[in-house]
Structures are given as structure tokens and as C-alpha cells.
CSV table of C-alpha atoms in Angstrom, one decimal:
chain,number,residue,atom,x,y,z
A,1,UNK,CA,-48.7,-43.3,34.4
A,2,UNK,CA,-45.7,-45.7,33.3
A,3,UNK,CA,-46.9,-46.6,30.2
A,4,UNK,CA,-47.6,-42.5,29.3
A,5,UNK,CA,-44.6,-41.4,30.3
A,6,UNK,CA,-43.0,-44.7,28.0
A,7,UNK,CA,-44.8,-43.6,25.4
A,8,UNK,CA,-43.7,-40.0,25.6
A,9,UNK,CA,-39.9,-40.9,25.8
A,10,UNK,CA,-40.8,-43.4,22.4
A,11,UNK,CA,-41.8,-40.2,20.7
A,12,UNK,CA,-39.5,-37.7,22.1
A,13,UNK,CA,-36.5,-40.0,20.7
A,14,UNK,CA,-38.0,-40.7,17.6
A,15,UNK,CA,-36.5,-38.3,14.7
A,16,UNK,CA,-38.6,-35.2,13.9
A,17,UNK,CA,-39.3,-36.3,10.1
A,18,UNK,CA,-40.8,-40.0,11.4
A,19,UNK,CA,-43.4,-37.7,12.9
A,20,UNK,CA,-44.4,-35.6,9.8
A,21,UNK,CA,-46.4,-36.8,6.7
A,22,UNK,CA,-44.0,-38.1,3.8
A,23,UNK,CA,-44.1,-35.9,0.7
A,24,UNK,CA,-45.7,-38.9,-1.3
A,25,UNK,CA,-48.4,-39.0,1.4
A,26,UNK,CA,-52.0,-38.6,0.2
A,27,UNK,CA,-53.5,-35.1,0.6
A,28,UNK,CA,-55.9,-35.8,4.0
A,29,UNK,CA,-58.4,-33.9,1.9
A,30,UNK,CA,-58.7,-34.1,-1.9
A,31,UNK,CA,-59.5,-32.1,-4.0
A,32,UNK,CA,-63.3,-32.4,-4.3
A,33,UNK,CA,-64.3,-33.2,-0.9
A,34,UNK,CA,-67.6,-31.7,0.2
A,35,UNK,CA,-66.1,-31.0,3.5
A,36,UNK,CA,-62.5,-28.9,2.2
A,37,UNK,CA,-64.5,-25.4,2.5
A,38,UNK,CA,-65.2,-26.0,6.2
A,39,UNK,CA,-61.6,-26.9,6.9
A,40,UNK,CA,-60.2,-24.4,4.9
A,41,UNK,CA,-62.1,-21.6,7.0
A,42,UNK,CA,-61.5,-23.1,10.1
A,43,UNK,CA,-57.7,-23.2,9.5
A,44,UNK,CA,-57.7,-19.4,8.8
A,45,UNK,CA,-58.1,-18.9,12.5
A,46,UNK,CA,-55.4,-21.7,13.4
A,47,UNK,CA,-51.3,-20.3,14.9
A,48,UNK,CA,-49.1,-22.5,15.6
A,49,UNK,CA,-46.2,-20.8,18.2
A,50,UNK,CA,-42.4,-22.0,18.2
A,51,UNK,CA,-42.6,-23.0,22.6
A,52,UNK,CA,-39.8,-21.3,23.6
A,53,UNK,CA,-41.3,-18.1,21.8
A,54,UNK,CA,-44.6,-18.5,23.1
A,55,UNK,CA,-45.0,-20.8,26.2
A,56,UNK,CA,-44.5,-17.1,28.0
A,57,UNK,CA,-46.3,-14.4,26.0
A,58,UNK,CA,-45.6,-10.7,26.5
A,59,UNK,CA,-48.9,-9.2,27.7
A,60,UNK,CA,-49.5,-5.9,28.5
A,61,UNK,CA,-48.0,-5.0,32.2
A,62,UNK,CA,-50.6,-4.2,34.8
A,63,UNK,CA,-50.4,-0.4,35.8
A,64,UNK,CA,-49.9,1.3,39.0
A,65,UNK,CA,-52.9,3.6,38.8
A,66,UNK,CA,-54.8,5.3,41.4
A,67,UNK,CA,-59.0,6.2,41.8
A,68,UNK,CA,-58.9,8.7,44.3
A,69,UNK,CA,-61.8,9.4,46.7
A,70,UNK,CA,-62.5,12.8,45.6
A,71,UNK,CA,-64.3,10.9,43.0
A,72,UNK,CA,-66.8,9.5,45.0
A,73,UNK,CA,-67.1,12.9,47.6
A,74,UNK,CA,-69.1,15.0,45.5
A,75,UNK,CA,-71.3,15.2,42.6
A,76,UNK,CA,-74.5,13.5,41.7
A,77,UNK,CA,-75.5,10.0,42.1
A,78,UNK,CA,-74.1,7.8,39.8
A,79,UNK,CA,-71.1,5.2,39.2
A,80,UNK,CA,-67.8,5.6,39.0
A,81,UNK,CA,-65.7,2.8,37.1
A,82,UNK,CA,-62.1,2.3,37.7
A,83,UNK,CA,-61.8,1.4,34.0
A,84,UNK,CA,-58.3,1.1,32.6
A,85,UNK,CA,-59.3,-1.7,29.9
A,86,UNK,CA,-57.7,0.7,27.2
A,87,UNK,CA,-54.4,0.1,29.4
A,88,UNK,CA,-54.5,-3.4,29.1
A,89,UNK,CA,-55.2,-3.9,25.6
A,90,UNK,CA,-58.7,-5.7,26.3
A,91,UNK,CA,-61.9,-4.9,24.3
A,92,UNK,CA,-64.4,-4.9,27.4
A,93,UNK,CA,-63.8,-2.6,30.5
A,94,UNK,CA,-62.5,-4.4,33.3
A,95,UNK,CA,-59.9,-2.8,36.4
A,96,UNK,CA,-57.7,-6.5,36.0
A,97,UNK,CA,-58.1,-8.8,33.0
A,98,UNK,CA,-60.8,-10.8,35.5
A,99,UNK,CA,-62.6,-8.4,37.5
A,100,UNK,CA,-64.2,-4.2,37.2
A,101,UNK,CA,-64.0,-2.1,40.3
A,102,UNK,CA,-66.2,1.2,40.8
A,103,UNK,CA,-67.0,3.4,43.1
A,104,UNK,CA,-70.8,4.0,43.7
A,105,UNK,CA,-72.1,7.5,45.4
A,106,UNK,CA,-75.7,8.0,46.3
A,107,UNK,CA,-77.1,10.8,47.7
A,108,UNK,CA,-79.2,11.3,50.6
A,109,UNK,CA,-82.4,10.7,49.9
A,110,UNK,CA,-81.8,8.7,46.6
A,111,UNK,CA,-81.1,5.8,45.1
A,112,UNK,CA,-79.4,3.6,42.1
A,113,UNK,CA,-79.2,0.4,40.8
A,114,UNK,CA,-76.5,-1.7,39.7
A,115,UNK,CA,-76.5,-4.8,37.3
A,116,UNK,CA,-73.8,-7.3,36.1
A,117,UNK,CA,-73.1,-10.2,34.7
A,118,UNK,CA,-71.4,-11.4,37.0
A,119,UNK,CA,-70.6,-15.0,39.2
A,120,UNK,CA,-69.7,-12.6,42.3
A,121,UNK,CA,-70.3,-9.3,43.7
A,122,UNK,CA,-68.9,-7.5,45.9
A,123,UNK,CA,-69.8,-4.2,48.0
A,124,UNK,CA,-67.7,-2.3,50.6
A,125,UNK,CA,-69.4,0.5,51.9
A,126,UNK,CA,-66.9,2.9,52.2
A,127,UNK,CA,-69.1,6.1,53.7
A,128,UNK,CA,-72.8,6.3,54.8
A,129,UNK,CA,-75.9,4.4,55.7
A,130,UNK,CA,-78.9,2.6,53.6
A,131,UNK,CA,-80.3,-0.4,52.2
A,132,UNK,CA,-79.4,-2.6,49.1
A,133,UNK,CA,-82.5,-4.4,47.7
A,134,UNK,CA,-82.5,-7.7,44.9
A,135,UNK,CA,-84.3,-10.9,44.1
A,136,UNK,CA,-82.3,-11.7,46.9
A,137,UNK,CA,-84.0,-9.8,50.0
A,138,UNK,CA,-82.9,-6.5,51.2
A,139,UNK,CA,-79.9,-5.6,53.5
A,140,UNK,CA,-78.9,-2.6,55.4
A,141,UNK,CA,-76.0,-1.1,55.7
A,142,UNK,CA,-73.3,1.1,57.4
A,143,UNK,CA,-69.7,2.6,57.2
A,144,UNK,CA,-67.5,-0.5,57.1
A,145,UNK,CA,-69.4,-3.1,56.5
A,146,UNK,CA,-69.2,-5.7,53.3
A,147,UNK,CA,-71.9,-7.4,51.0
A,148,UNK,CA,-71.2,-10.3,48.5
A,149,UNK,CA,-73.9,-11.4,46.5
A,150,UNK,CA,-73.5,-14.3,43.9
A,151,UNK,CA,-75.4,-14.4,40.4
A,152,UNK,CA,-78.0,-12.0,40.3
A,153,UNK,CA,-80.3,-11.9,37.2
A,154,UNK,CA,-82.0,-8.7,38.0
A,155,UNK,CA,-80.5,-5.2,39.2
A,156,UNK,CA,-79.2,-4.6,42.6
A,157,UNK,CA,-80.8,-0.8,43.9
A,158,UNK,CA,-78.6,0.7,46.5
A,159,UNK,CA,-80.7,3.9,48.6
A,160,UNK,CA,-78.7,6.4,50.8
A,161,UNK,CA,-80.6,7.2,54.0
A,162,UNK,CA,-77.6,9.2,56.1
A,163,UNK,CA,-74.0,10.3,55.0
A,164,UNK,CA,-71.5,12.7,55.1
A,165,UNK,CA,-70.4,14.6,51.9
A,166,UNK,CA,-73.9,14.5,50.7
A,167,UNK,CA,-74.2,11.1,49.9
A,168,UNK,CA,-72.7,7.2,50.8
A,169,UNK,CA,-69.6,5.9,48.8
A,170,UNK,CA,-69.9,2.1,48.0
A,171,UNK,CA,-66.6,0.0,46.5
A,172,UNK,CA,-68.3,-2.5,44.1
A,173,UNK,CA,-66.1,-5.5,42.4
A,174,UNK,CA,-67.2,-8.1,40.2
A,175,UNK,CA,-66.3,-10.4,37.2
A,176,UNK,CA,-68.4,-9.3,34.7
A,177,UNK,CA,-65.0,-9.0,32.8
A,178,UNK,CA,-64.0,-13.2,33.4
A,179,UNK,CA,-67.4,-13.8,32.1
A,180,UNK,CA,-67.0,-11.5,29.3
A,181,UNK,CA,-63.6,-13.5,28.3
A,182,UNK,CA,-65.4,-16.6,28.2
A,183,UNK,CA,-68.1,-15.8,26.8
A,184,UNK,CA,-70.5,-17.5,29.1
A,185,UNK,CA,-73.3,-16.4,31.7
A,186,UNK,CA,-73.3,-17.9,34.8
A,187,UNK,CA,-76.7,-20.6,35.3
A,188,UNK,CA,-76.5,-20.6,39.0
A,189,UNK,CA,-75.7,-19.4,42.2
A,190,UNK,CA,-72.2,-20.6,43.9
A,191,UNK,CA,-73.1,-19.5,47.6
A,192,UNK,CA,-75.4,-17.5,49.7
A,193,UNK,CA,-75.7,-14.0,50.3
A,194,UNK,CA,-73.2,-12.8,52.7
A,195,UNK,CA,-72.8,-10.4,55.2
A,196,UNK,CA,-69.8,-8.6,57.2
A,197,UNK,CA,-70.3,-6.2,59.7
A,198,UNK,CA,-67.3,-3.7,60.3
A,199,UNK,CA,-67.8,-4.4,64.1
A,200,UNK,CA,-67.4,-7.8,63.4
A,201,UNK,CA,-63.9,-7.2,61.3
A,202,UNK,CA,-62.1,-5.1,63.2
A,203,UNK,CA,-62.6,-7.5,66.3
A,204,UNK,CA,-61.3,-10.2,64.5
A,205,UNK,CA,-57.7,-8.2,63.7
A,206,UNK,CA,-58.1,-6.8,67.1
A,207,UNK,CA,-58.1,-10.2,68.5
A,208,UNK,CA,-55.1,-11.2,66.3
A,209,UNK,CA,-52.9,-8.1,67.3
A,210,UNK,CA,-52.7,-9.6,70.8
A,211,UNK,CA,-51.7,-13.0,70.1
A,212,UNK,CA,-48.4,-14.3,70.3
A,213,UNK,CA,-46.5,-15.6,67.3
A,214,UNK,CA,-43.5,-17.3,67.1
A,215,UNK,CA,-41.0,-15.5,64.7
A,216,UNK,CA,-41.9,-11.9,62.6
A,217,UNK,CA,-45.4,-11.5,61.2
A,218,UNK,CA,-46.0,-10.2,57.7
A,219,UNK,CA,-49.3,-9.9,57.7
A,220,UNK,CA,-51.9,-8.4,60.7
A,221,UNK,CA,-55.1,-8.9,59.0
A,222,UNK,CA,-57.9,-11.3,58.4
A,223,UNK,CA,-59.3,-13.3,55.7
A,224,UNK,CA,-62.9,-13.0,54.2
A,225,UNK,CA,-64.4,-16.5,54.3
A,226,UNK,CA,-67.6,-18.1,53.2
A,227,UNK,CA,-69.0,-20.8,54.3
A,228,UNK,CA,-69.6,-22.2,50.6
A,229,UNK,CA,-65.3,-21.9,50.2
A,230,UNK,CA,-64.1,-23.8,53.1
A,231,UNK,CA,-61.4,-25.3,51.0
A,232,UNK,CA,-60.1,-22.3,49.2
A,233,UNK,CA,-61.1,-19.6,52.4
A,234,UNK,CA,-61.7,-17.0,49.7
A,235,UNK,CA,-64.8,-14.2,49.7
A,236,UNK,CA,-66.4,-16.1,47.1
A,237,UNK,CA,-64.8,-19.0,44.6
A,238,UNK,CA,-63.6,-16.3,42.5
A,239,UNK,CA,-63.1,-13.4,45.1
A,240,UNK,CA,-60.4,-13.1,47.9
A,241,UNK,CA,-60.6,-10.5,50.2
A,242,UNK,CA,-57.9,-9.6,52.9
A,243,UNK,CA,-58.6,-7.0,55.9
A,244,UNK,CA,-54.7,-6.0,56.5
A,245,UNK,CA,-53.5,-3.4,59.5
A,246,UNK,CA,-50.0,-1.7,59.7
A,247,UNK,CA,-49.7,-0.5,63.2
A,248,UNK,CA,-47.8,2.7,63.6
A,249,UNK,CA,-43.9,2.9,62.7
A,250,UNK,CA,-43.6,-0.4,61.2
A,251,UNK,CA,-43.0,-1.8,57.9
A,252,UNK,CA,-44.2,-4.4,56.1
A,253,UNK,CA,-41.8,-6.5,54.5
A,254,UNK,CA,-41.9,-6.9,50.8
A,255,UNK,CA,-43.6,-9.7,49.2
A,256,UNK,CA,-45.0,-10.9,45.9
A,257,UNK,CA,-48.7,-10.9,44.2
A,258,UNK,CA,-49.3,-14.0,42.1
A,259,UNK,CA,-52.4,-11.5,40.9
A,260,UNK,CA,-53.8,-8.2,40.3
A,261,UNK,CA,-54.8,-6.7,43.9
A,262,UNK,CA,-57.7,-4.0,43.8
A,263,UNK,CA,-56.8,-2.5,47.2
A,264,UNK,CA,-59.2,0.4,48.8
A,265,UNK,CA,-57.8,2.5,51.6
A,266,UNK,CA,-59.9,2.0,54.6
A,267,UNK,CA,-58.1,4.4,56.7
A,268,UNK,CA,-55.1,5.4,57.3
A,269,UNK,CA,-52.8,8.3,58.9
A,270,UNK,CA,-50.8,10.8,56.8
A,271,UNK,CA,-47.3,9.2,55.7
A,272,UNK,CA,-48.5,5.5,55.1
A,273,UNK,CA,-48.0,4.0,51.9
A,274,UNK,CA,-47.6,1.5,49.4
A,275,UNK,CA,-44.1,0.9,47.8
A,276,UNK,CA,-44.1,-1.5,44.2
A,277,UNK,CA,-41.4,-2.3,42.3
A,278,UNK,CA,-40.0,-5.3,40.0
A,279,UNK,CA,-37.2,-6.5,42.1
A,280,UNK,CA,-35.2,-6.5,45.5
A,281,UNK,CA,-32.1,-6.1,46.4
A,282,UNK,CA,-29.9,-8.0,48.5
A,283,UNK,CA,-31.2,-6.7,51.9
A,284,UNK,CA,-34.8,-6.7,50.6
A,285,UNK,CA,-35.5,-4.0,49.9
A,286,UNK,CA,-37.4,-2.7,46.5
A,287,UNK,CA,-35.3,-1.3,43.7
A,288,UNK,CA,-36.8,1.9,42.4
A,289,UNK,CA,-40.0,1.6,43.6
A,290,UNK,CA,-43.3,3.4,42.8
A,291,UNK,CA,-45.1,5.0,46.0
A,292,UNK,CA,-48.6,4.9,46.4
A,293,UNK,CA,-49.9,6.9,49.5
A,294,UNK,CA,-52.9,5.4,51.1
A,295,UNK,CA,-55.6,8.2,51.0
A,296,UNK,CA,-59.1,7.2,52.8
A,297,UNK,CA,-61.4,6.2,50.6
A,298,UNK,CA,-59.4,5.4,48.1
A,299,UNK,CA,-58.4,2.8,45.4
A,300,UNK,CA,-55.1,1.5,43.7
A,301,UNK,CA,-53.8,-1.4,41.7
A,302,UNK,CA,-51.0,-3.3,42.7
């Protein structure tokens, strides 16, 4: 590590024109050279950025968009992507730069399948009872409960037995659109099939509600772990998942996202919502914020 960091300072201090060719300097291709076609290609693809310009590139902002649940309360069976790729100036569809949320209805009585290309997939079932069935065995399912799958090379087919509305509502996330971006397909599987029942869930932030904490909590939820990510305690190595509860008259007190947040409304009472905003004031409180109400069954971007 010394003898990098010397060598850095050597070059730092050394004048700008001691590190750029000398005008008498031989071409470092000449004219002739079998190889000056490739280069010349290549280099029609090459930028070169001034740093203080480019070391933090304007990119288009992340919306505060909503996918209500009416979407997913009537109609045939089908999906439903949250697709706002247009918004973020990105050629493939995606609901964040990394990942593509939709909602998935079946009716009663039929079923669908789903298939991406994907490290990671998620399913929340948001309304109903069935079965998903894939190379990897077949699960069933009820209101509340959550599925993560990792690379599947075949198609997922999700069947509706019972549901309200006509037909069970499914909140599916995945990163098809990471893969996309890198051009790659993943060649195995990161972790196991896992499941999490809602009964299991809410008796974990049941559990937490009634132990005592020194000093104010910000948080009264749970995170989704695998056993695979024991490190990281994420839903999957590219998927975290948090189970948050407000209790009645109380607020949460602001507090930043590093990332995009797909959040789904699990339930909640008339009058609860979800402020956003770029800054705070001196009390802490957000400065012109955007509301977003939390409506059952439905999702929004923050």
C-alpha cells in the first residue's frame, strides 16, 4: 500500500505535459498497420469525461408513481406490469433501473404462468388462495404469504382455487431488468426456494411491538432473511424485503433510501400515508413533500 500511494503522489506532482506523448513522438500506430482499422472502430465508441463534470452524472430522477389495486380487482386473468421504463429513460421495461414489479390476477378456477430472466423472484400474494408450480416443486398459497424462487429456466404457472373479487392478486418482483443491463443470464441458482407464511410474519412484528427499547424506534417491522444471505440478511442476494407496522397516531420519522423502494400496501386504515420530499428542515420535517396514501393492495415507488 506504501509504495502505491508513493507512486501516486510521484505522478500527481509530476507536470501534466511529462505525462502526455511529445509532439515528435512516433504515431503508436502507423500508417499501414494491419491492425489501425480495428482501433480506429473501437475508438468510435471511446468518451473521455472532464471528473468534476462527470464523476456525478445527471440521471433521470426516480418518479413518485402509484399502481393502484383497482388494477388487479377486476378483469380477466393476466399481468399487470408497473412499467415506467419510458420515465426513466431505459430501453427495457423495468419499475427501478434493477428490478420490474407487476401485479398478477387469476381467476377462480384458472391459471397463468409467469417467466423471467431473472437471478430472483419474488411473489407476495396479496388476495386469494392456490398453488404455484415450477421445475422447482409446487407450493400453496394464501392471503399474506411470500414466495422467492431463484433462477428458474422454465415458466412459473400460478392457479387460483378461492378469492374474493373473482380472482387472487399476486405482487411479483424480479431482476430481469439488472440482467438485461448486463447483458448476462444467470448459470445457477444462489439459494433455495423459500417460503413465508403470513402467520409466521405478523408474529414476528407482534413479538417485537412488545419489547422494550432503549431510546425512540424508527422502525417496527421485520426483515426477510434467507438462510443462503446470512451476511447481508436480505430476501435473496439481490432482494431486501422489509415487513414495517405504524401503530395508530404515530409518525414515523423521516429518513433516507440509498435505493429505489417498491412498497405494496398490505393494509392499512383510511388517513395513513407516505410523505417524500428532497430535503428537511431544521426540526425534521420534509419540505414540500409529495403524499402518497397507502390504499390496500396497492403499490408506489419511493
Amino acid at each position: 500500500m506504501v509504495a502505491i500511494e508513493e507512486g501516486l503522489a510521484r505522478i500527481n506532482s509530476a507536470p501534466y505535459e511529462a505525462l502526455l506523448p511529445r509532439p515528435d513522438s512516433p504515431a503508436p500506430l502507423m500508417k499501414g498497420d494491419p491492425n489501425k482499422t480495428t482501433v480506429d472502430k473501437w475508438s468510435e465508441t471511446a468518451d473521455i469525461f472532464e471528473y468534476g463534470a462527470a464523476a456525478n452524472p445527471d440521471m433521470a430522477p426516480i418518479p413518485v408513481l402509484v399502481h393502484p389495486p383497482s388494477l388487479h380487482e377486476e378483469g380477466e386473468t393476466r399481468i399487470i406490469p408497473f412499467d415506467i421504463n419510458d420515465c426513466l429513460d431505459i430501453e427495457t421495461v423495468c419499475t427501478s433501473p434493477n428490478l420490474m414489479a407487476s401485479f398478477v390476477r387469476v381467476r377462480v378456477g384458472e391459471s397463468i404462468e409467469t417467466k423471467a430472466n431473472a437471478t430472483s423472484q419474488a411473489f407476495y400474494v396479496i388476495r386469494g388462495t392456490g398453488s404455484t408450480s415450477s421445475e422447482h416443486g409446487t407450493v400453496s398459497w394464501g392471503d399474506g404469504d411470500l414466495f422467492v424462487v431463484p433462477v428458474t429456466e422454465g415458466a412459473l404457472k400460478h392457479t387460483c382455487k378461492e378469492a374474493e373479487k373473482g380472482g387472487a392478486a399476486l405482487y411479483w418482483i424480479h431482476d430481469e431488468p439488472l440482467m438485461d443491463y448486463l447483458g448476462v443470464k444467470p448459470n445457477g441458482k444462489k439459494f433455495e426456494p423459500t417460503f413465508f407464511s403470513r402467520e409466521k410474519m405478523l408474529a414476528q412484528v407482534q413479538e417485537i411491538s412488545h419489547q422494550q427499547t432503549e431510546g425512540e424506534r424508527n422502525r417496527l417491522g421485520v426483515l426477510l432473511g434467507n438462510k443462503a444471505c446470512d451476511q447481508t440478511k436480505t430476501l435473496t442476494h439481490v432482494l431486501w424485503s422489509l415487513l414495517n407496522s405504524i401503530p395508530a397516531k404515530t409518525v414515523q420519522r423521516p429518513h433516507r433510501h440509498n435505493s429505489v423502494a417498491l412498497d405494496l400496501a398490505v393494509a392499512a386504515s383510511p388517513n395513513v400515508y407516505t410523505l417524500m420530499g428532497k430535503e428537511i428542515d431544521a426540526n425534521g420535517d420534509i419540505i414540500d413533500p409529495i403524499r402518497c396514501d397507502w390504499t390496500p393492495g396497492g403499490g408506489f415507488i419511493t
